[in-house]
């Protein structure tokens, strides 16, 4: 369906951006191996620094060697491109689907208000419909 293809497109864009960032941060693991320590994940290294206030040798090497102004600017541009691609894909793929959803929910809302015709239908309640419309409008 249209929504599934839109979500798949978003997943693909986000995965590409995440992989690029992950490759850059994997340098911490390489620095740990070069320092003779068993490789650690970046989250473990950062948590260690947060708790102790002292970065490990691998993290210090990574921060000193890799994170220079030019490389940080490249990383920032890469993240910005990824975010803009995801936002553009969201606008292009999900916006029309949300508009259709709001329109259809509006029709259902109108039917629930038509009590002379549909009052006898058990479980017909406008509150869930209104909540769904509000959620779709917020997502839009």
PDB file of C-alpha atoms in Angstrom:
ATOM      1  CA  UNK A   1       0.000   0.000   0.000  1.00  0.00           C
ATOM      2  CA  UNK A   2       0.972   3.631  -0.243  1.00  0.00           C
ATOM      3  CA  UNK A   3       1.693   4.019   3.463  1.00  0.00           C
ATOM      4  CA  UNK A   4       3.833   0.883   3.543  1.00  0.00           C
ATOM      5  CA  UNK A   5       5.920   2.052   0.580  1.00  0.00           C
ATOM      6  CA  UNK A   6       6.329   5.462   2.220  1.00  0.00           C
ATOM      7  CA  UNK A   7       7.450   3.917   5.493  1.00  0.00           C
ATOM      8  CA  UNK A   8       9.833   1.598   3.653  1.00  0.00           C
ATOM      9  CA  UNK A   9      11.338   4.601   1.864  1.00  0.00           C
ATOM     10  CA  UNK A  10      11.794   6.373   5.208  1.00  0.00           C
ATOM     11  CA  UNK A  11      13.380   3.277   6.727  1.00  0.00           C
ATOM     12  CA  UNK A  12      15.820   3.076   3.852  1.00  0.00           C
ATOM     13  CA  UNK A  13      16.805   6.752   4.139  1.00  0.00           C
ATOM     14  CA  UNK A  14      17.250   6.512   7.879  1.00  0.00           C
ATOM     15  CA  UNK A  15      19.243   3.258   7.637  1.00  0.00           C
ATOM     16  CA  UNK A  16      21.640   4.882   5.175  1.00  0.00           C
ATOM     17  CA  UNK A  17      22.173   7.845   7.508  1.00  0.00           C
ATOM     18  CA  UNK A  18      22.595   5.598  10.541  1.00  0.00           C
ATOM     19  CA  UNK A  19      25.127   3.394   8.776  1.00  0.00           C
ATOM     20  CA  UNK A  20      27.231   6.401   7.797  1.00  0.00           C
ATOM     21  CA  UNK A  21      27.283   7.677  11.392  1.00  0.00           C
ATOM     22  CA  UNK A  22      27.949   4.185  12.718  1.00  0.00           C
ATOM     23  CA  UNK A  23      30.968   3.811  10.427  1.00  0.00           C
ATOM     24  CA  UNK A  24      32.429   7.047  11.759  1.00  0.00           C
ATOM     25  CA  UNK A  25      31.863   6.082  15.393  1.00  0.00           C
ATOM     26  CA  UNK A  26      33.353   2.635  14.819  1.00  0.00           C
ATOM     27  CA  UNK A  27      36.710   4.409  14.932  1.00  0.00           C
ATOM     28  CA  UNK A  28      36.466   4.175  18.735  1.00  0.00           C
ATOM     29  CA  UNK A  29      36.535   0.376  18.443  1.00  0.00           C
ATOM     30  CA  UNK A  30      39.576   0.583  16.163  1.00  0.00           C
ATOM     31  CA  UNK A  31      41.331   2.914  18.607  1.00  0.00           C
ATOM     32  CA  UNK A  32      40.624   0.477  21.459  1.00  0.00           C
ATOM     33  CA  UNK A  33      42.114  -2.396  19.485  1.00  0.00           C
ATOM     34  CA  UNK A  34      45.190  -0.329  18.667  1.00  0.00           C
ATOM     35  CA  UNK A  35      45.587   0.502  22.365  1.00  0.00           C
ATOM     36  CA  UNK A  36      45.639  -3.224  23.141  1.00  0.00           C
ATOM     37  CA  UNK A  37      42.244  -3.271  24.858  1.00  0.00           C
ATOM     38  CA  UNK A  38      39.344  -5.469  23.917  1.00  0.00           C
ATOM     39  CA  UNK A  39      37.015  -3.568  21.591  1.00  0.00           C
ATOM     40  CA  UNK A  40      34.086  -1.824  23.248  1.00  0.00           C
ATOM     41  CA  UNK A  41      30.945  -0.294  21.872  1.00  0.00           C
ATOM     42  CA  UNK A  42      30.722   3.465  21.641  1.00  0.00           C
ATOM     43  CA  UNK A  43      27.879   3.557  24.164  1.00  0.00           C
ATOM     44  CA  UNK A  44      30.034   1.683  26.702  1.00  0.00           C
ATOM     45  CA  UNK A  45      32.944   4.057  26.133  1.00  0.00           C
ATOM     46  CA  UNK A  46      30.748   7.144  26.474  1.00  0.00           C
ATOM     47  CA  UNK A  47      29.010   5.780  29.574  1.00  0.00           C
ATOM     48  CA  UNK A  48      32.402   5.071  31.153  1.00  0.00           C
ATOM     49  CA  UNK A  49      33.434   8.669  30.473  1.00  0.00           C
ATOM     50  CA  UNK A  50      30.118   9.969  31.842  1.00  0.00           C
ATOM     51  CA  UNK A  51      30.396   7.957  35.067  1.00  0.00           C
ATOM     52  CA  UNK A  52      34.088   8.456  35.777  1.00  0.00           C
ATOM     53  CA  UNK A  53      34.671  11.791  34.089  1.00  0.00           C
ATOM     54  CA  UNK A  54      37.739  10.337  32.415  1.00  0.00           C
ATOM     55  CA  UNK A  55      37.685   9.127  28.811  1.00  0.00           C
ATOM     56  CA  UNK A  56      39.305   5.810  28.065  1.00  0.00           C
ATOM     57  CA  UNK A  57      42.485   5.724  25.982  1.00  0.00           C
ATOM     58  CA  UNK A  58      40.475   4.615  22.975  1.00  0.00           C
ATOM     59  CA  UNK A  59      37.944   7.409  23.350  1.00  0.00           C
ATOM     60  CA  UNK A  60      40.678   9.983  23.990  1.00  0.00           C
ATOM     61  CA  UNK A  61      42.495   8.807  20.867  1.00  0.00           C
ATOM     62  CA  UNK A  62      39.290   8.978  18.855  1.00  0.00           C
ATOM     63  CA  UNK A  63      38.372  12.431  20.174  1.00  0.00           C
ATOM     64  CA  UNK A  64      41.881  13.778  19.643  1.00  0.00           C
ATOM     65  CA  UNK A  65      42.650  12.268  16.250  1.00  0.00           C
ATOM     66  CA  UNK A  66      39.350  11.932  14.494  1.00  0.00           C
ATOM     67  CA  UNK A  67      37.108  14.690  15.767  1.00  0.00           C
ATOM     68  CA  UNK A  68      38.728  17.708  14.244  1.00  0.00           C
ATOM     69  CA  UNK A  69      36.890  20.749  12.943  1.00  0.00           C
ATOM     70  CA  UNK A  70      36.804  19.597   9.310  1.00  0.00           C
ATOM     71  CA  UNK A  71      35.642  16.113  10.191  1.00  0.00           C
ATOM     72  CA  UNK A  72      32.986  17.451  12.549  1.00  0.00           C
ATOM     73  CA  UNK A  73      31.718  19.726   9.784  1.00  0.00           C
ATOM     74  CA  UNK A  74      31.562  16.737   7.428  1.00  0.00           C
ATOM     75  CA  UNK A  75      29.692  14.738  10.058  1.00  0.00           C
ATOM     76  CA  UNK A  76      27.257  17.615  10.615  1.00  0.00           C
ATOM     77  CA  UNK A  77      26.612  17.966   6.880  1.00  0.00           C
ATOM     78  CA  UNK A  78      26.029  14.232   6.591  1.00  0.00           C
ATOM     79  CA  UNK A  79      23.524  14.274   9.454  1.00  0.00           C
ATOM     80  CA  UNK A  80      21.760  17.329   8.007  1.00  0.00           C
ATOM     81  CA  UNK A  81      21.488  15.703   4.572  1.00  0.00           C
ATOM     82  CA  UNK A  82      20.096  12.532   6.138  1.00  0.00           C
ATOM     83  CA  UNK A  83      17.538  14.415   8.226  1.00  0.00           C
ATOM     84  CA  UNK A  84      16.464  16.540   5.256  1.00  0.00           C
ATOM     85  CA  UNK A  85      16.092  13.425   3.115  1.00  0.00           C
ATOM     86  CA  UNK A  86      13.918  11.776   5.765  1.00  0.00           C
ATOM     87  CA  UNK A  87      11.802  14.927   6.180  1.00  0.00           C
ATOM     88  CA  UNK A  88      11.372  15.297   2.422  1.00  0.00           C
ATOM     89  CA  UNK A  89      10.368  11.662   2.133  1.00  0.00           C
ATOM     90  CA  UNK A  90       7.905  12.098   4.996  1.00  0.00           C
ATOM     91  CA  UNK A  91       6.357  15.120   3.322  1.00  0.00           C
ATOM     92  CA  UNK A  92       6.212  13.454  -0.077  1.00  0.00           C
ATOM     93  CA  UNK A  93       4.940  10.028   0.994  1.00  0.00           C
ATOM     94  CA  UNK A  94       3.009  10.360   4.230  1.00  0.00           C
ATOM     95  CA  UNK A  95       1.412  13.771   3.822  1.00  0.00           C
ATOM     96  CA  UNK A  96      -1.105  12.636   1.153  1.00  0.00           C
ATOM     97  CA  UNK A  97      -1.913   9.496   3.142  1.00  0.00           C
ATOM     98  CA  UNK A  98      -2.585  11.537   6.275  1.00  0.00           C
ATOM     99  CA  UNK A  99      -4.810  13.925   4.326  1.00  0.00           C
ATOM    100  CA  UNK A 100      -6.862  10.975   3.063  1.00  0.00           C
ATOM    101  CA  UNK A 101      -7.059   9.520   6.564  1.00  0.00           C
ATOM    102  CA  UNK A 102      -8.316  12.809   8.003  1.00  0.00           C
ATOM    103  CA  UNK A 103     -10.891  13.101   5.213  1.00  0.00           C
ATOM    104  CA  UNK A 104     -12.212   9.565   5.757  1.00  0.00           C
ATOM    105  CA  UNK A 105     -12.308  10.002   9.530  1.00  0.00           C
ATOM    106  CA  UNK A 106     -14.239  13.231   9.000  1.00  0.00           C
ATOM    107  CA  UNK A 107     -16.820  11.302   7.021  1.00  0.00           C
ATOM    108  CA  UNK A 108     -17.113   8.747   9.823  1.00  0.00           C
ATOM    109  CA  UNK A 109     -17.434  11.586  12.330  1.00  0.00           C
ATOM    110  CA  UNK A 110     -20.293  13.027  10.303  1.00  0.00           C
ATOM    111  CA  UNK A 111     -22.043   9.651  10.250  1.00  0.00           C
ATOM    112  CA  UNK A 112     -21.745   9.276  14.019  1.00  0.00           C
ATOM    113  CA  UNK A 113     -23.417  12.660  14.447  1.00  0.00           C
ATOM    114  CA  UNK A 114     -26.338  11.622  12.234  1.00  0.00           C
ATOM    115  CA  UNK A 115     -28.237  10.110  15.135  1.00  0.00           C
ATOM    116  CA  UNK A 116     -31.605   9.873  13.376  1.00  0.00           C
ATOM    117  CA  UNK A 117     -30.180   7.326  10.933  1.00  0.00           C
ATOM    118  CA  UNK A 118     -27.490   5.528  12.932  1.00  0.00           C
ATOM    119  CA  UNK A 119     -28.535   5.868  16.595  1.00  0.00           C
ATOM    120  CA  UNK A 120     -29.421   2.180  16.810  1.00  0.00           C
ATOM    121  CA  UNK A 121     -25.912   0.970  15.935  1.00  0.00           C
ATOM    122  CA  UNK A 122     -24.338  -0.479  19.047  1.00  0.00           C
ATOM    123  CA  UNK A 123     -20.925   0.875  19.952  1.00  0.00           C
ATOM    124  CA  UNK A 124     -21.162   3.897  17.667  1.00  0.00           C
ATOM    125  CA  UNK A 125     -19.248   6.556  19.610  1.00  0.00           C
ATOM    126  CA  UNK A 126     -17.800   9.821  18.354  1.00  0.00           C
ATOM    127  CA  UNK A 127     -15.008  10.113  20.957  1.00  0.00           C
ATOM    128  CA  UNK A 128     -12.620   7.546  19.406  1.00  0.00           C
ATOM    129  CA  UNK A 129     -13.213   9.062  15.976  1.00  0.00           C
ATOM    130  CA  UNK A 130     -12.437  12.554  17.281  1.00  0.00           C
ATOM    131  CA  UNK A 131      -9.288  11.248  18.979  1.00  0.00           C
ATOM    132  CA  UNK A 132      -8.159   9.574  15.741  1.00  0.00           C
ATOM    133  CA  UNK A 133      -8.778  12.767  13.755  1.00  0.00           C
ATOM    134  CA  UNK A 134      -6.813  14.809  16.280  1.00  0.00           C
ATOM    135  CA  UNK A 135      -3.898  12.348  16.194  1.00  0.00           C
ATOM    136  CA  UNK A 136      -3.818  12.377  12.381  1.00  0.00           C
ATOM    137  CA  UNK A 137      -3.942  16.177  12.305  1.00  0.00           C
ATOM    138  CA  UNK A 138      -1.058  16.390  14.761  1.00  0.00           C
ATOM    139  CA  UNK A 139       0.960  13.987  12.623  1.00  0.00           C
ATOM    140  CA  UNK A 140       0.233  16.137   9.596  1.00  0.00           C
TER     141      UNK A 140
END
